[in-house]
Amino acid sequence: MPEKLKLWARSIKRDVVALYFAARDPRVRWYAKAVAAAVAAYALSPIDLIPDFIPVLGYVDELFVLPLGILLAVKLIPPDIMADHRAAALSAESKPKSRAAAAVIIAIWLAATAFLIWLFWPSRFAKIA
């Protein structure tokens, strides 16, 4: 059973990337592009429709809304075009990841965190009062 879930999760991840590619393909009709772009953006966005910290309901979007959106988008895109994008998603998955880009993103987050700590540090307010 856990192997089946891992395979399903990998296929969802692959399809999200494939939908991102399909949303940029001129062979795909505009309404399919709109659905594909919306699903890919929602799947890749850190903002959820229902926040994950809400018990039970928090994961509803990942378990139901996202797979249904993927299913709808895949049905709207012609099978041969979707097959091309799935193959492209698989090859993109095997490409090496940029550690330099990850380091830059982490540095930006650390700098933003340091700035917020500096901005809201209580000793700054003690000097004002």
mmCIF file with all atom_site columns, C-alpha atoms in Angstrom:
data_model
loop_
_atom_site.group_PDB
_atom_site.id
_atom_site.type_symbol
_atom_site.label_atom_id
_atom_site.label_alt_id
_atom_site.label_comp_id
_atom_site.label_asym_id
_atom_site.label_entity_id
_atom_site.label_seq_id
_atom_site.pdbx_PDB_ins_code
_atom_site.Cartn_x
_atom_site.Cartn_y
_atom_site.Cartn_z
_atom_site.occupancy
_atom_site.B_iso_or_equiv
_atom_site.pdbx_formal_charge
_atom_site.auth_seq_id
_atom_site.auth_comp_id
_atom_site.auth_asym_id
_atom_site.auth_atom_id
_atom_site.pdbx_PDB_model_num
ATOM 1   C CA . MET A 1 1   ? 0.000   0.000  0.000   1.00 0.00 ? 1   MET A CA 1
ATOM 2   C CA . PRO A 1 2   ? 2.703   2.594  0.828   1.00 0.00 ? 2   PRO A CA 1
ATOM 3   C CA . GLU A 1 3   ? 4.364   1.901  -2.547  1.00 0.00 ? 3   GLU A CA 1
ATOM 4   C CA . LYS A 1 4   ? 1.076   2.636  -4.293  1.00 0.00 ? 4   LYS A CA 1
ATOM 5   C CA . LEU A 1 5   ? 0.759   5.947  -2.446  1.00 0.00 ? 5   LEU A CA 1
ATOM 6   C CA . LYS A 1 6   ? 4.326   6.919  -3.353  1.00 0.00 ? 6   LYS A CA 1
ATOM 7   C CA . LEU A 1 7   ? 3.663   6.125  -7.008  1.00 0.00 ? 7   LEU A CA 1
ATOM 8   C CA . TRP A 1 8   ? 0.431   8.147  -6.917  1.00 0.00 ? 8   TRP A CA 1
ATOM 9   C CA . ALA A 1 9   ? 2.201   11.111 -5.298  1.00 0.00 ? 9   ALA A CA 1
ATOM 10  C CA . ARG A 1 10  ? 4.969   10.999 -7.931  1.00 0.00 ? 10  ARG A CA 1
ATOM 11  C CA . SER A 1 11  ? 2.410   10.925 -10.728 1.00 0.00 ? 11  SER A CA 1
ATOM 12  C CA . ILE A 1 12  ? 0.620   13.951 -9.244  1.00 0.00 ? 12  ILE A CA 1
ATOM 13  C CA . LYS A 1 13  ? 3.910   15.830 -8.973  1.00 0.00 ? 13  LYS A CA 1
ATOM 14  C CA . ARG A 1 14  ? 4.763   14.911 -12.568 1.00 0.00 ? 14  ARG A CA 1
ATOM 15  C CA . ASP A 1 15  ? 1.330   15.974 -13.798 1.00 0.00 ? 15  ASP A CA 1
ATOM 16  C CA . VAL A 1 16  ? 1.569   19.350 -12.053 1.00 0.00 ? 16  VAL A CA 1
ATOM 17  C CA . VAL A 1 17  ? 4.838   20.065 -13.866 1.00 0.00 ? 17  VAL A CA 1
ATOM 18  C CA . ALA A 1 18  ? 3.334   18.745 -17.115 1.00 0.00 ? 18  ALA A CA 1
ATOM 19  C CA . LEU A 1 19  ? 0.344   21.079 -16.660 1.00 0.00 ? 19  LEU A CA 1
ATOM 20  C CA . TYR A 1 20  ? 2.740   23.987 -16.169 1.00 0.00 ? 20  TYR A CA 1
ATOM 21  C CA . PHE A 1 21  ? 4.345   23.101 -19.497 1.00 0.00 ? 21  PHE A CA 1
ATOM 22  C CA . ALA A 1 22  ? 0.934   22.635 -21.136 1.00 0.00 ? 22  ALA A CA 1
ATOM 23  C CA . ALA A 1 23  ? -0.214  26.069 -19.968 1.00 0.00 ? 23  ALA A CA 1
ATOM 24  C CA . ARG A 1 24  ? 2.617   27.556 -22.041 1.00 0.00 ? 24  ARG A CA 1
ATOM 25  C CA . ASP A 1 25  ? 2.048   25.408 -25.150 1.00 0.00 ? 25  ASP A CA 1
ATOM 26  C CA . PRO A 1 26  ? 0.467   27.157 -28.166 1.00 0.00 ? 26  PRO A CA 1
ATOM 27  C CA . ARG A 1 27  ? -1.187  23.870 -29.276 1.00 0.00 ? 27  ARG A CA 1
ATOM 28  C CA . VAL A 1 28  ? -3.403  23.852 -26.157 1.00 0.00 ? 28  VAL A CA 1
ATOM 29  C CA . ARG A 1 29  ? -6.729  25.702 -26.285 1.00 0.00 ? 29  ARG A CA 1
ATOM 30  C CA . TRP A 1 30  ? -7.128  28.794 -24.148 1.00 0.00 ? 30  TRP A CA 1
ATOM 31  C CA . TYR A 1 31  ? -9.630  27.309 -21.677 1.00 0.00 ? 31  TYR A CA 1
ATOM 32  C CA . ALA A 1 32  ? -7.424  24.264 -21.109 1.00 0.00 ? 32  ALA A CA 1
ATOM 33  C CA . LYS A 1 33  ? -4.458  26.611 -20.648 1.00 0.00 ? 33  LYS A CA 1
ATOM 34  C CA . ALA A 1 34  ? -6.418  28.589 -18.054 1.00 0.00 ? 34  ALA A CA 1
ATOM 35  C CA . VAL A 1 35  ? -7.350  25.476 -16.067 1.00 0.00 ? 35  VAL A CA 1
ATOM 36  C CA . ALA A 1 36  ? -3.816  24.041 -16.367 1.00 0.00 ? 36  ALA A CA 1
ATOM 37  C CA . ALA A 1 37  ? -2.227  27.305 -15.247 1.00 0.00 ? 37  ALA A CA 1
ATOM 38  C CA . ALA A 1 38  ? -4.631  27.658 -12.310 1.00 0.00 ? 38  ALA A CA 1
ATOM 39  C CA . VAL A 1 39  ? -4.030  24.086 -11.138 1.00 0.00 ? 39  VAL A CA 1
ATOM 40  C CA . ALA A 1 40  ? -0.246  24.361 -11.510 1.00 0.00 ? 40  ALA A CA 1
ATOM 41  C CA . ALA A 1 41  ? -0.172  27.723 -9.741  1.00 0.00 ? 41  ALA A CA 1
ATOM 42  C CA . TYR A 1 42  ? -2.329  26.424 -6.899  1.00 0.00 ? 42  TYR A CA 1
ATOM 43  C CA . ALA A 1 43  ? -0.251  23.257 -6.519  1.00 0.00 ? 43  ALA A CA 1
ATOM 44  C CA . LEU A 1 44  ? 3.039   25.154 -6.491  1.00 0.00 ? 44  LEU A CA 1
ATOM 45  C CA . SER A 1 45  ? 1.794   28.034 -4.344  1.00 0.00 ? 45  SER A CA 1
ATOM 46  C CA . PRO A 1 46  ? 2.617   28.058 -0.639  1.00 0.00 ? 46  PRO A CA 1
ATOM 47  C CA . ILE A 1 47  ? -0.840  29.537 0.050   1.00 0.00 ? 47  ILE A CA 1
ATOM 48  C CA . ASP A 1 48  ? -3.643  27.006 0.515   1.00 0.00 ? 48  ASP A CA 1
ATOM 49  C CA . LEU A 1 49  ? -7.354  27.435 -0.011  1.00 0.00 ? 49  LEU A CA 1
ATOM 50  C CA . ILE A 1 50  ? -7.850  25.825 3.391   1.00 0.00 ? 50  ILE A CA 1
ATOM 51  C CA . PRO A 1 51  ? -4.849  26.271 5.736   1.00 0.00 ? 51  PRO A CA 1
ATOM 52  C CA . ASP A 1 52  ? -3.232  22.962 6.736   1.00 0.00 ? 52  ASP A CA 1
ATOM 53  C CA . PHE A 1 53  ? -3.326  23.748 10.469  1.00 0.00 ? 53  PHE A CA 1
ATOM 54  C CA . ILE A 1 54  ? -7.128  23.384 10.507  1.00 0.00 ? 54  ILE A CA 1
ATOM 55  C CA . PRO A 1 55  ? -7.789  19.822 11.722  1.00 0.00 ? 55  PRO A CA 1
ATOM 56  C CA . VAL A 1 56  ? -9.090  17.415 9.073   1.00 0.00 ? 56  VAL A CA 1
ATOM 57  C CA . LEU A 1 57  ? -10.223 20.142 6.668   1.00 0.00 ? 57  LEU A CA 1
ATOM 58  C CA . GLY A 1 58  ? -6.677  21.434 6.223   1.00 0.00 ? 58  GLY A CA 1
ATOM 59  C CA . TYR A 1 59  ? -5.687  18.603 3.922   1.00 0.00 ? 59  TYR A CA 1
ATOM 60  C CA . VAL A 1 60  ? -8.940  18.442 1.965   1.00 0.00 ? 60  VAL A CA 1
ATOM 61  C CA . ASP A 1 61  ? -7.533  20.585 -0.829  1.00 0.00 ? 61  ASP A CA 1
ATOM 62  C CA . GLU A 1 62  ? -4.480  18.347 -1.229  1.00 0.00 ? 62  GLU A CA 1
ATOM 63  C CA . LEU A 1 63  ? -6.528  15.146 -1.112  1.00 0.00 ? 63  LEU A CA 1
ATOM 64  C CA . PHE A 1 64  ? -9.537  16.149 -3.208  1.00 0.00 ? 64  PHE A CA 1
ATOM 65  C CA . VAL A 1 65  ? -9.433  19.606 -4.785  1.00 0.00 ? 65  VAL A CA 1
ATOM 66  C CA . LEU A 1 66  ? -5.973  19.316 -6.325  1.00 0.00 ? 66  LEU A CA 1
ATOM 67  C CA . PRO A 1 67  ? -6.430  15.812 -7.828  1.00 0.00 ? 67  PRO A CA 1
ATOM 68  C CA . LEU A 1 68  ? -9.837  16.826 -9.238  1.00 0.00 ? 68  LEU A CA 1
ATOM 69  C CA . GLY A 1 69  ? -8.295  19.956 -10.764 1.00 0.00 ? 69  GLY A CA 1
ATOM 70  C CA . ILE A 1 70  ? -5.502  17.887 -12.285 1.00 0.00 ? 70  ILE A CA 1
ATOM 71  C CA . LEU A 1 71  ? -8.046  15.400 -13.641 1.00 0.00 ? 71  LEU A CA 1
ATOM 72  C CA . LEU A 1 72  ? -10.089 18.193 -15.236 1.00 0.00 ? 72  LEU A CA 1
ATOM 73  C CA . ALA A 1 73  ? -7.041  19.832 -16.805 1.00 0.00 ? 73  ALA A CA 1
ATOM 74  C CA . VAL A 1 74  ? -5.722  16.519 -18.152 1.00 0.00 ? 74  VAL A CA 1
ATOM 75  C CA . LYS A 1 75  ? -9.139  15.768 -19.701 1.00 0.00 ? 75  LYS A CA 1
ATOM 76  C CA . LEU A 1 76  ? -9.160  19.162 -21.453 1.00 0.00 ? 76  LEU A CA 1
ATOM 77  C CA . ILE A 1 77  ? -5.698  18.711 -22.997 1.00 0.00 ? 77  ILE A CA 1
ATOM 78  C CA . PRO A 1 78  ? -5.377  16.363 -25.996 1.00 0.00 ? 78  PRO A CA 1
ATOM 79  C CA . PRO A 1 79  ? -3.715  13.055 -24.978 1.00 0.00 ? 79  PRO A CA 1
ATOM 80  C CA . ASP A 1 80  ? -0.791  13.325 -27.410 1.00 0.00 ? 80  ASP A CA 1
ATOM 81  C CA . ILE A 1 81  ? 0.102   16.808 -26.163 1.00 0.00 ? 81  ILE A CA 1
ATOM 82  C CA . MET A 1 82  ? -0.239  15.696 -22.538 1.00 0.00 ? 82  MET A CA 1
ATOM 83  C CA . ALA A 1 83  ? 2.045   12.726 -23.244 1.00 0.00 ? 83  ALA A CA 1
ATOM 84  C CA . ASP A 1 84  ? 4.675   15.121 -24.639 1.00 0.00 ? 84  ASP A CA 1
ATOM 85  C CA . HIS A 1 85  ? 4.483   17.281 -21.526 1.00 0.00 ? 85  HIS A CA 1
ATOM 86  C CA . ARG A 1 86  ? 4.597   14.293 -19.171 1.00 0.00 ? 86  ARG A CA 1
ATOM 87  C CA . ALA A 1 87  ? 7.789   13.151 -20.891 1.00 0.00 ? 87  ALA A CA 1
ATOM 88  C CA . ALA A 1 88  ? 9.205   16.677 -20.580 1.00 0.00 ? 88  ALA A CA 1
ATOM 89  C CA . ALA A 1 89  ? 8.244   16.727 -16.885 1.00 0.00 ? 89  ALA A CA 1
ATOM 90  C CA . LEU A 1 90  ? 10.041  13.433 -16.311 1.00 0.00 ? 90  LEU A CA 1
ATOM 91  C CA . SER A 1 91  ? 13.184  14.700 -18.019 1.00 0.00 ? 91  SER A CA 1
ATOM 92  C CA . ALA A 1 92  ? 13.025  17.978 -16.081 1.00 0.00 ? 92  ALA A CA 1
ATOM 93  C CA . GLU A 1 93  ? 12.747  15.968 -12.864 1.00 0.00 ? 93  GLU A CA 1
ATOM 94  C CA . SER A 1 94  ? 15.980  14.133 -13.593 1.00 0.00 ? 94  SER A CA 1
ATOM 95  C CA . LYS A 1 95  ? 17.957  17.312 -14.277 1.00 0.00 ? 95  LYS A CA 1
ATOM 96  C CA . PRO A 1 96  ? 20.294  18.426 -11.498 1.00 0.00 ? 96  PRO A CA 1
ATOM 97  C CA . LYS A 1 97  ? 18.956  21.048 -9.121  1.00 0.00 ? 97  LYS A CA 1
ATOM 98  C CA . SER A 1 98  ? 20.763  24.321 -8.645  1.00 0.00 ? 98  SER A CA 1
ATOM 99  C CA . ARG A 1 99  ? 22.287  24.498 -5.194  1.00 0.00 ? 99  ARG A CA 1
ATOM 100 C CA . ALA A 1 100 ? 23.357  28.082 -5.850  1.00 0.00 ? 100 ALA A CA 1
ATOM 101 C CA . ALA A 1 101 ? 19.746  29.130 -6.449  1.00 0.00 ? 101 ALA A CA 1
ATOM 102 C CA . ALA A 1 102 ? 18.683  27.346 -3.264  1.00 0.00 ? 102 ALA A CA 1
ATOM 103 C CA . ALA A 1 103 ? 21.432  29.151 -1.348  1.00 0.00 ? 103 ALA A CA 1
ATOM 104 C CA . VAL A 1 104 ? 20.268  32.527 -2.701  1.00 0.00 ? 104 VAL A CA 1
ATOM 105 C CA . ILE A 1 105 ? 16.656  31.829 -1.709  1.00 0.00 ? 105 ILE A CA 1
ATOM 106 C CA . ILE A 1 106 ? 17.716  30.712 1.772   1.00 0.00 ? 106 ILE A CA 1
ATOM 107 C CA . ALA A 1 107 ? 19.867  33.847 2.130   1.00 0.00 ? 107 ALA A CA 1
ATOM 108 C CA . ILE A 1 108 ? 16.900  36.040 1.166   1.00 0.00 ? 108 ILE A CA 1
ATOM 109 C CA . TRP A 1 109 ? 14.686  34.340 3.763   1.00 0.00 ? 109 TRP A CA 1
ATOM 110 C CA . LEU A 1 110 ? 17.375  34.682 6.436   1.00 0.00 ? 110 LEU A CA 1
ATOM 111 C CA . ALA A 1 111 ? 17.869  38.363 5.614   1.00 0.00 ? 111 ALA A CA 1
ATOM 112 C CA . ALA A 1 112 ? 14.107  38.994 5.765   1.00 0.00 ? 112 ALA A CA 1
ATOM 113 C CA . THR A 1 113 ? 13.890  37.174 9.095   1.00 0.00 ? 113 THR A CA 1
ATOM 114 C CA . ALA A 1 114 ? 16.835  39.138 10.505  1.00 0.00 ? 114 ALA A CA 1
ATOM 115 C CA . PHE A 1 115 ? 15.249  42.394 9.363   1.00 0.00 ? 115 PHE A CA 1
ATOM 116 C CA . LEU A 1 116 ? 11.918  41.548 11.008  1.00 0.00 ? 116 LEU A CA 1
ATOM 117 C CA . ILE A 1 117 ? 13.666  40.571 14.238  1.00 0.00 ? 117 ILE A CA 1
ATOM 118 C CA . TRP A 1 118 ? 15.606  43.827 14.189  1.00 0.00 ? 118 TRP A CA 1
ATOM 119 C CA . LEU A 1 119 ? 12.448  45.785 13.381  1.00 0.00 ? 119 LEU A CA 1
ATOM 120 C CA . PHE A 1 120 ? 10.351  44.324 16.175  1.00 0.00 ? 120 PHE A CA 1
ATOM 121 C CA . TRP A 1 121 ? 13.031  43.704 18.836  1.00 0.00 ? 121 TRP A CA 1
ATOM 122 C CA . PRO A 1 122 ? 11.709  44.930 22.201  1.00 0.00 ? 122 PRO A CA 1
ATOM 123 C CA . SER A 1 123 ? 14.866  46.887 23.136  1.00 0.00 ? 123 SER A CA 1
ATOM 124 C CA . ARG A 1 124 ? 14.204  49.284 20.251  1.00 0.00 ? 124 ARG A CA 1
ATOM 125 C CA . PHE A 1 125 ? 10.926  50.289 21.891  1.00 0.00 ? 125 PHE A CA 1
ATOM 126 C CA . ALA A 1 126 ? 12.505  50.672 25.317  1.00 0.00 ? 126 ALA A CA 1
ATOM 127 C CA . LYS A 1 127 ? 14.724  53.481 23.968  1.00 0.00 ? 127 LYS A CA 1
ATOM 128 C CA . ILE A 1 128 ? 11.711  55.348 22.602  1.00 0.00 ? 128 ILE A CA 1
ATOM 129 C CA . ALA A 1 129 ? 9.745   55.289 25.874  1.00 0.00 ? 129 ALA A CA 1
#
